[in-house]
Short mmCIF file of C-alpha atoms and ligand atoms in Angstrom, two decimals:
data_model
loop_
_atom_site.label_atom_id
_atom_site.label_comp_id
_atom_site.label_asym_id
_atom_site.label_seq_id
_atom_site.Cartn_x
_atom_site.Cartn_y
_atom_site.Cartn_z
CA UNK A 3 -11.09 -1.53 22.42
CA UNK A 4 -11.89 -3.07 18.89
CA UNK A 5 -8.43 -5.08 17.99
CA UNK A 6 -9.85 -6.87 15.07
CA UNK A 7 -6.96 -6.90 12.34
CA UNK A 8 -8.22 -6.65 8.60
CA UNK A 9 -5.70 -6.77 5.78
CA UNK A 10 -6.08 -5.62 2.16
CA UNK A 11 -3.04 -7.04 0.06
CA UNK A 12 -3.23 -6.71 -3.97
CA UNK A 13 -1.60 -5.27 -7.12
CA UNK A 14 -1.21 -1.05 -7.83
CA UNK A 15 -3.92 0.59 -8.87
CA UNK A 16 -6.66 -2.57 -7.90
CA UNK A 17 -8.28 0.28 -5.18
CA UNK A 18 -6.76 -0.84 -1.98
CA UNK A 19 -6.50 1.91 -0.05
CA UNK A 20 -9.81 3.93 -0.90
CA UNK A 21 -11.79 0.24 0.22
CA UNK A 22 -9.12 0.13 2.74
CA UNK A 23 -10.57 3.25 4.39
CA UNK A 24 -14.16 2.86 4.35
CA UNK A 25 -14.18 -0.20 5.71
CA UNK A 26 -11.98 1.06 8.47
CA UNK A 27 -14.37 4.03 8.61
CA UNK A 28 -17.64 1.76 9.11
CA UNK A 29 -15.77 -0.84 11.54
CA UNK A 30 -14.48 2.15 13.32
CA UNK A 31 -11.00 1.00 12.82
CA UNK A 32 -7.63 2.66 12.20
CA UNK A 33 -6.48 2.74 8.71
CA UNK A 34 -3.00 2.11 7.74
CA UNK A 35 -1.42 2.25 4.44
CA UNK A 36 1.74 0.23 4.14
CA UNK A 37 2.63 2.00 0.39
CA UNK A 38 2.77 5.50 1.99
CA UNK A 39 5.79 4.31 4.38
CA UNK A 40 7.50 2.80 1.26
CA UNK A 41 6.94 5.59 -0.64
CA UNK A 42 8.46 8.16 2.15
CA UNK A 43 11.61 6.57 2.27
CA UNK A 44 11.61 6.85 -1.53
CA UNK A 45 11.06 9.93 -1.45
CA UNK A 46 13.96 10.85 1.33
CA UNK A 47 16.23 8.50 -0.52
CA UNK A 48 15.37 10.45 -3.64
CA UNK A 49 16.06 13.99 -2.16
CA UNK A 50 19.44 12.86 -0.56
CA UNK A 51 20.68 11.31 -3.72
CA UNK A 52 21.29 7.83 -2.35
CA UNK A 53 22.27 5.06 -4.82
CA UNK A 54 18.87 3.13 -4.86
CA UNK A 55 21.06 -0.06 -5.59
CA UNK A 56 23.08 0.52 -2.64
CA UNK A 57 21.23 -2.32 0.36
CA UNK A 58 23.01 -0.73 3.35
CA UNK A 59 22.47 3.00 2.43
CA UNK A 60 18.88 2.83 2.07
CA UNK A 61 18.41 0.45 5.36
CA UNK A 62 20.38 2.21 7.36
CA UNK A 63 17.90 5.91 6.20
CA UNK A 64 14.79 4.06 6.69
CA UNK A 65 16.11 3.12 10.28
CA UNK A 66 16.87 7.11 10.62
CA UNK A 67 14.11 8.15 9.35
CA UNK A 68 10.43 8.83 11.51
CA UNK A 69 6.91 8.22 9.51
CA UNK A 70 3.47 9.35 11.00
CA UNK A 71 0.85 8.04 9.42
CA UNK A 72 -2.04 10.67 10.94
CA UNK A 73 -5.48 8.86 10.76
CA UNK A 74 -8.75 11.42 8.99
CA UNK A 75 -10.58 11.62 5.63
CA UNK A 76 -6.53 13.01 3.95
CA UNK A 77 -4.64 10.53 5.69
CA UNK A 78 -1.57 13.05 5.45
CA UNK A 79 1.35 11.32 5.24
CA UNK A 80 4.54 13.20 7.72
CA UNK A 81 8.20 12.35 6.91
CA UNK A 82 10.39 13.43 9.55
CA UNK A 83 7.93 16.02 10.41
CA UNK A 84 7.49 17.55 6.95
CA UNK A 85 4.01 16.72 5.05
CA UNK A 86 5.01 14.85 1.82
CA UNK A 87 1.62 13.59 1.48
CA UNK A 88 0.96 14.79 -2.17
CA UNK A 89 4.97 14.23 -3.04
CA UNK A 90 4.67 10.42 -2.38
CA UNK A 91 2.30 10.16 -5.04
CA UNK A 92 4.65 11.80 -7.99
CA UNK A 93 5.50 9.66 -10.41
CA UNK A 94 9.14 9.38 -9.72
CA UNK A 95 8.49 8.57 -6.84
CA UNK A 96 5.79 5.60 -8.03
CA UNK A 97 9.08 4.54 -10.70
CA UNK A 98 11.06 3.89 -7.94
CA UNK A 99 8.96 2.73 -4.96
CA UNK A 100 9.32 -1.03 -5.80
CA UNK A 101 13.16 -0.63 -6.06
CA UNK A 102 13.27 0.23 -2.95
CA UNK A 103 10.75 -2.01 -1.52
CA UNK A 104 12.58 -5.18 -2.69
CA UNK A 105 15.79 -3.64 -0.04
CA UNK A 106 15.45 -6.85 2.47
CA UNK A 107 16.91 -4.27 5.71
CA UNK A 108 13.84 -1.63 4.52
CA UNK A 109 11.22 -3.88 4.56
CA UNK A 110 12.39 -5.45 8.32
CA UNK A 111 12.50 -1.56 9.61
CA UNK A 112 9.37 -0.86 8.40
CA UNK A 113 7.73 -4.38 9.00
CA UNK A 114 8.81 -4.23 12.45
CA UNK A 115 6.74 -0.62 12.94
CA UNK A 116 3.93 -1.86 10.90
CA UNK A 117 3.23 -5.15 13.68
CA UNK A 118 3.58 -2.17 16.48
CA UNK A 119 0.78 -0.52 14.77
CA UNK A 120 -1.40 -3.46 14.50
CA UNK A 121 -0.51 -4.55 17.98
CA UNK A 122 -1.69 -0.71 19.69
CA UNK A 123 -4.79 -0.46 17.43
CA UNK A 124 -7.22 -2.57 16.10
CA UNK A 125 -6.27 -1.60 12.23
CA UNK A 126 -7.08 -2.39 8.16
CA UNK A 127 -4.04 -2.26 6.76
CA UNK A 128 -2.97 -2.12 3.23
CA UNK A 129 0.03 -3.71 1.02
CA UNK A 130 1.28 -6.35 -0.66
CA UNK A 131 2.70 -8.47 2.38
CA UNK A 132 0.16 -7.82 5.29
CA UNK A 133 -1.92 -11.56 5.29
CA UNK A 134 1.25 -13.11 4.41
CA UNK A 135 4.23 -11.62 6.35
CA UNK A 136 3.06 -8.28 8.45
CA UNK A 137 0.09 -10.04 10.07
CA UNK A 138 -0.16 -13.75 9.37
CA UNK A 139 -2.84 -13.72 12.32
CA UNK A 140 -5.44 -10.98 11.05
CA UNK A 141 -8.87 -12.07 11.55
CA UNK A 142 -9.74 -11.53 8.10
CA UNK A 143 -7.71 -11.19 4.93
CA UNK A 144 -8.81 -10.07 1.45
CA UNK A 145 -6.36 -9.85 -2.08
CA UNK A 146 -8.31 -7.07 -4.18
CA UNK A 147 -7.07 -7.50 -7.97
CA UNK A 148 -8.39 -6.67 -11.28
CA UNK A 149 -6.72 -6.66 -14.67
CA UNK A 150 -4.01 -4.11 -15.54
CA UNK A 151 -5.85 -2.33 -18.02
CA UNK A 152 -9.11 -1.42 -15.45
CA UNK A 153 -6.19 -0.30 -13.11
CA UNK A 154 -4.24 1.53 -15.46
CA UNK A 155 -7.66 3.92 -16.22
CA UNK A 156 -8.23 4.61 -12.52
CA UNK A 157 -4.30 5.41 -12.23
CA UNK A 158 -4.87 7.75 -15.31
CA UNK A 159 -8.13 9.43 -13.58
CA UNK A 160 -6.34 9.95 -10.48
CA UNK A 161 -3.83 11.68 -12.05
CA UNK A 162 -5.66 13.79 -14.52
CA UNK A 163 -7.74 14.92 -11.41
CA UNK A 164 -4.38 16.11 -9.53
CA UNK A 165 -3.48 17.85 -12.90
CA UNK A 166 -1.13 15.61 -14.36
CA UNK A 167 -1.50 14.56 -18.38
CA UNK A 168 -1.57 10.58 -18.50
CA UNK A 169 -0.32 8.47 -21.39
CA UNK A 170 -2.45 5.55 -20.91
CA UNK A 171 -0.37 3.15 -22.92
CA UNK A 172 2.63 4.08 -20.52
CA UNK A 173 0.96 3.81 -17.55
CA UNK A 174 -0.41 0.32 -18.06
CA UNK A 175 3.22 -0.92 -19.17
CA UNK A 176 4.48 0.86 -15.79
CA UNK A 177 1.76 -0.84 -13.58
CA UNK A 178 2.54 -4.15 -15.62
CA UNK A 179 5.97 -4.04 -14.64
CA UNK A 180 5.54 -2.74 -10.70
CA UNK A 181 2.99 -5.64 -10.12
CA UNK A 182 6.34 -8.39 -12.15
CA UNK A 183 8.96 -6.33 -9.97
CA UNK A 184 6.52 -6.74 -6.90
CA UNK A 185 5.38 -10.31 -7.75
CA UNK A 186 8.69 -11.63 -8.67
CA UNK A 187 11.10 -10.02 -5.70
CA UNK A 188 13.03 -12.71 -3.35
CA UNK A 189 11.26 -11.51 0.09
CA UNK A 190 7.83 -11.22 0.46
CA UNK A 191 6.36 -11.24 -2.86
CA UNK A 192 3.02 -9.88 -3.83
CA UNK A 193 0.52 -13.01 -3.99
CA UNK A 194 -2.17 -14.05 -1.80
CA UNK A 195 -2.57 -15.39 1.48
CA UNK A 196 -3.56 -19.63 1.64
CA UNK A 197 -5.90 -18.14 3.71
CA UNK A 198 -7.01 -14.77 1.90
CA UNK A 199 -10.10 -13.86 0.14
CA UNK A 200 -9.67 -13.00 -3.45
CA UNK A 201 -12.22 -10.08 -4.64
CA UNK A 202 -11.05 -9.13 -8.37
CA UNK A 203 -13.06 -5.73 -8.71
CA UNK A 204 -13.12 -5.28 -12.66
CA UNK A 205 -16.68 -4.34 -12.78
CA UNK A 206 -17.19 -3.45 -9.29
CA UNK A 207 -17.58 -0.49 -8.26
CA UNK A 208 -16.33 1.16 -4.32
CA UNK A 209 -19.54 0.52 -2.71
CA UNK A 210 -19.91 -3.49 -4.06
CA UNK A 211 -16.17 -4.38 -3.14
CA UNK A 212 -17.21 -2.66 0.55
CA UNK A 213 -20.08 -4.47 1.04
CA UNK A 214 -18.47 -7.59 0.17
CA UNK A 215 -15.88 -7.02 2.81
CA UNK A 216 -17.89 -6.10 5.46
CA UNK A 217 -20.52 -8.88 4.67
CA UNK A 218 -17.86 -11.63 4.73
CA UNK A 219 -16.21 -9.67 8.13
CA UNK A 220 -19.91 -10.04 9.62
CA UNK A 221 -20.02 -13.67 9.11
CA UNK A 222 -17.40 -14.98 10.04
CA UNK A 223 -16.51 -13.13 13.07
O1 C5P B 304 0.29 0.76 -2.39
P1 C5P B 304 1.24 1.64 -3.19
O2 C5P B 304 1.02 1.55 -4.66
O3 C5P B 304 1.30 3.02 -2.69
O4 C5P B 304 2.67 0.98 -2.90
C1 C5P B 304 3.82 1.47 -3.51
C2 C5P B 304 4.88 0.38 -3.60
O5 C5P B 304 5.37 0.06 -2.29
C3 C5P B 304 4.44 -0.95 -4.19
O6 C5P B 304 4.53 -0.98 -5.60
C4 C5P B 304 5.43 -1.92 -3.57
O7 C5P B 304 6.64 -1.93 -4.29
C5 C5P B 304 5.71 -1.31 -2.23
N1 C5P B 304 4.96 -1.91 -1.14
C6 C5P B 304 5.45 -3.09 -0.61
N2 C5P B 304 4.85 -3.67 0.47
C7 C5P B 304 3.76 -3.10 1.01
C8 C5P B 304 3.23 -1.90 0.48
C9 C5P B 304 3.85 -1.34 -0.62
O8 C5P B 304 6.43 -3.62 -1.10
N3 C5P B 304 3.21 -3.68 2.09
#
């Protein structure tokens, strides 16, 4: 089997996961987004009322609690059986995501089932820790970024698309302050690898960032 390792770390909104899974697509590889598993605990936390400030409550549900990632073109997202993968994506949950990402006891639970992945299937995997603290070993590690305002206007299309009204000016003060919560938290902090390749996309389009991947993946493996 192919047990090459890719990881994709970088701010909200700099197109992670849709690179993420063509490139897993054409290297026939299994993708796996970090965010999603984040974002399901949010969610539960959300729906059972839990004090988001509250360490041992939340560690203690995302040790209860069972996410399956299942692999296609959706990547549909099941929390404790139950398909939340358009719920993840609400904005309350996106307010509160990095709240409960910076929980030291979440991020070992899920860290923990993140390496199993990696260590089954040959995977790209997206996030904000993989090159540095989920897979310090991946054969190849890339840090997508572009500025806050490019990201902000493919947030906004995203949203409009699923039906939601955007206030632009919002939504790149939001992003701003994930990527400063997610940048700035005591354990393991969005920046790049020593050892990562830094692609900033403003300007790129899908196909350019993919190509530069799977170029640099070609030559040096
Ligand atoms: O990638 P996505 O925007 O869905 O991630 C949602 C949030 O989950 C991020 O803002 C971050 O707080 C958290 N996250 C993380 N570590 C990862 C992936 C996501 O802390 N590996």
């Amino acid at each position: 089997p192919n047990r090459i390792c890719v990881a994709i770390d970088g701010p909200a909104g700099a197109g992670k996961s849709t690179v993420a899974k063509l490139v897993a697509r054409k290297l026939g590889l299994l993708y796996i987004d970090t965010g999603a598993m984040y974002r399901a605990v949010t969610l539960k936390a959300l729906k059972q009322g839990l004090n988001l400030h509250e360490a041992g409550g939340l560690t203690n549900l995302a040790r209860e609690t069972t996410i399956k990632l299942v692999p296609g073109l959706q990547q549909s997202v099941l929390l404790d059986g139950e398909d939340v993968t358009e719920e993840i994506r609400s904005p309350e949950v996106t307010r509160h995501v990095s709240t409960v990402a910076s929980v030291p006891g979440v991020r070992e639970v899920l860290v923990e089932r993140q390496r199993q992945m990696a260590y089954e299937n040959g995977v790209v995997m997206d996030g904000r820790d993989i090159g540095t603290v989920v897979l310090p070993r991946a054969n190849a590690k890339f840090f997508l970024t572009a500025s806050a305002e490019e990201r902000a206007r493919r947030r906004a299309k995203e949203l409009e698309d699923k039906g939601y009204t955007v206030d632009i000016d919002k939504l790149i003060k939001e992003i701003q302050d994930r990527d400063y919560t997610d940048s700035h938290r005591s354990v393991s902090p969005l920046v790049p690898a020593g050892d990562a390749i830094i692609i900033d996309s403003s300007g790129m389009n899908i196909e350019e960032v993919v190509d530069t991947i799977i170029s640099w993946i070609e030559k040096n493996k």
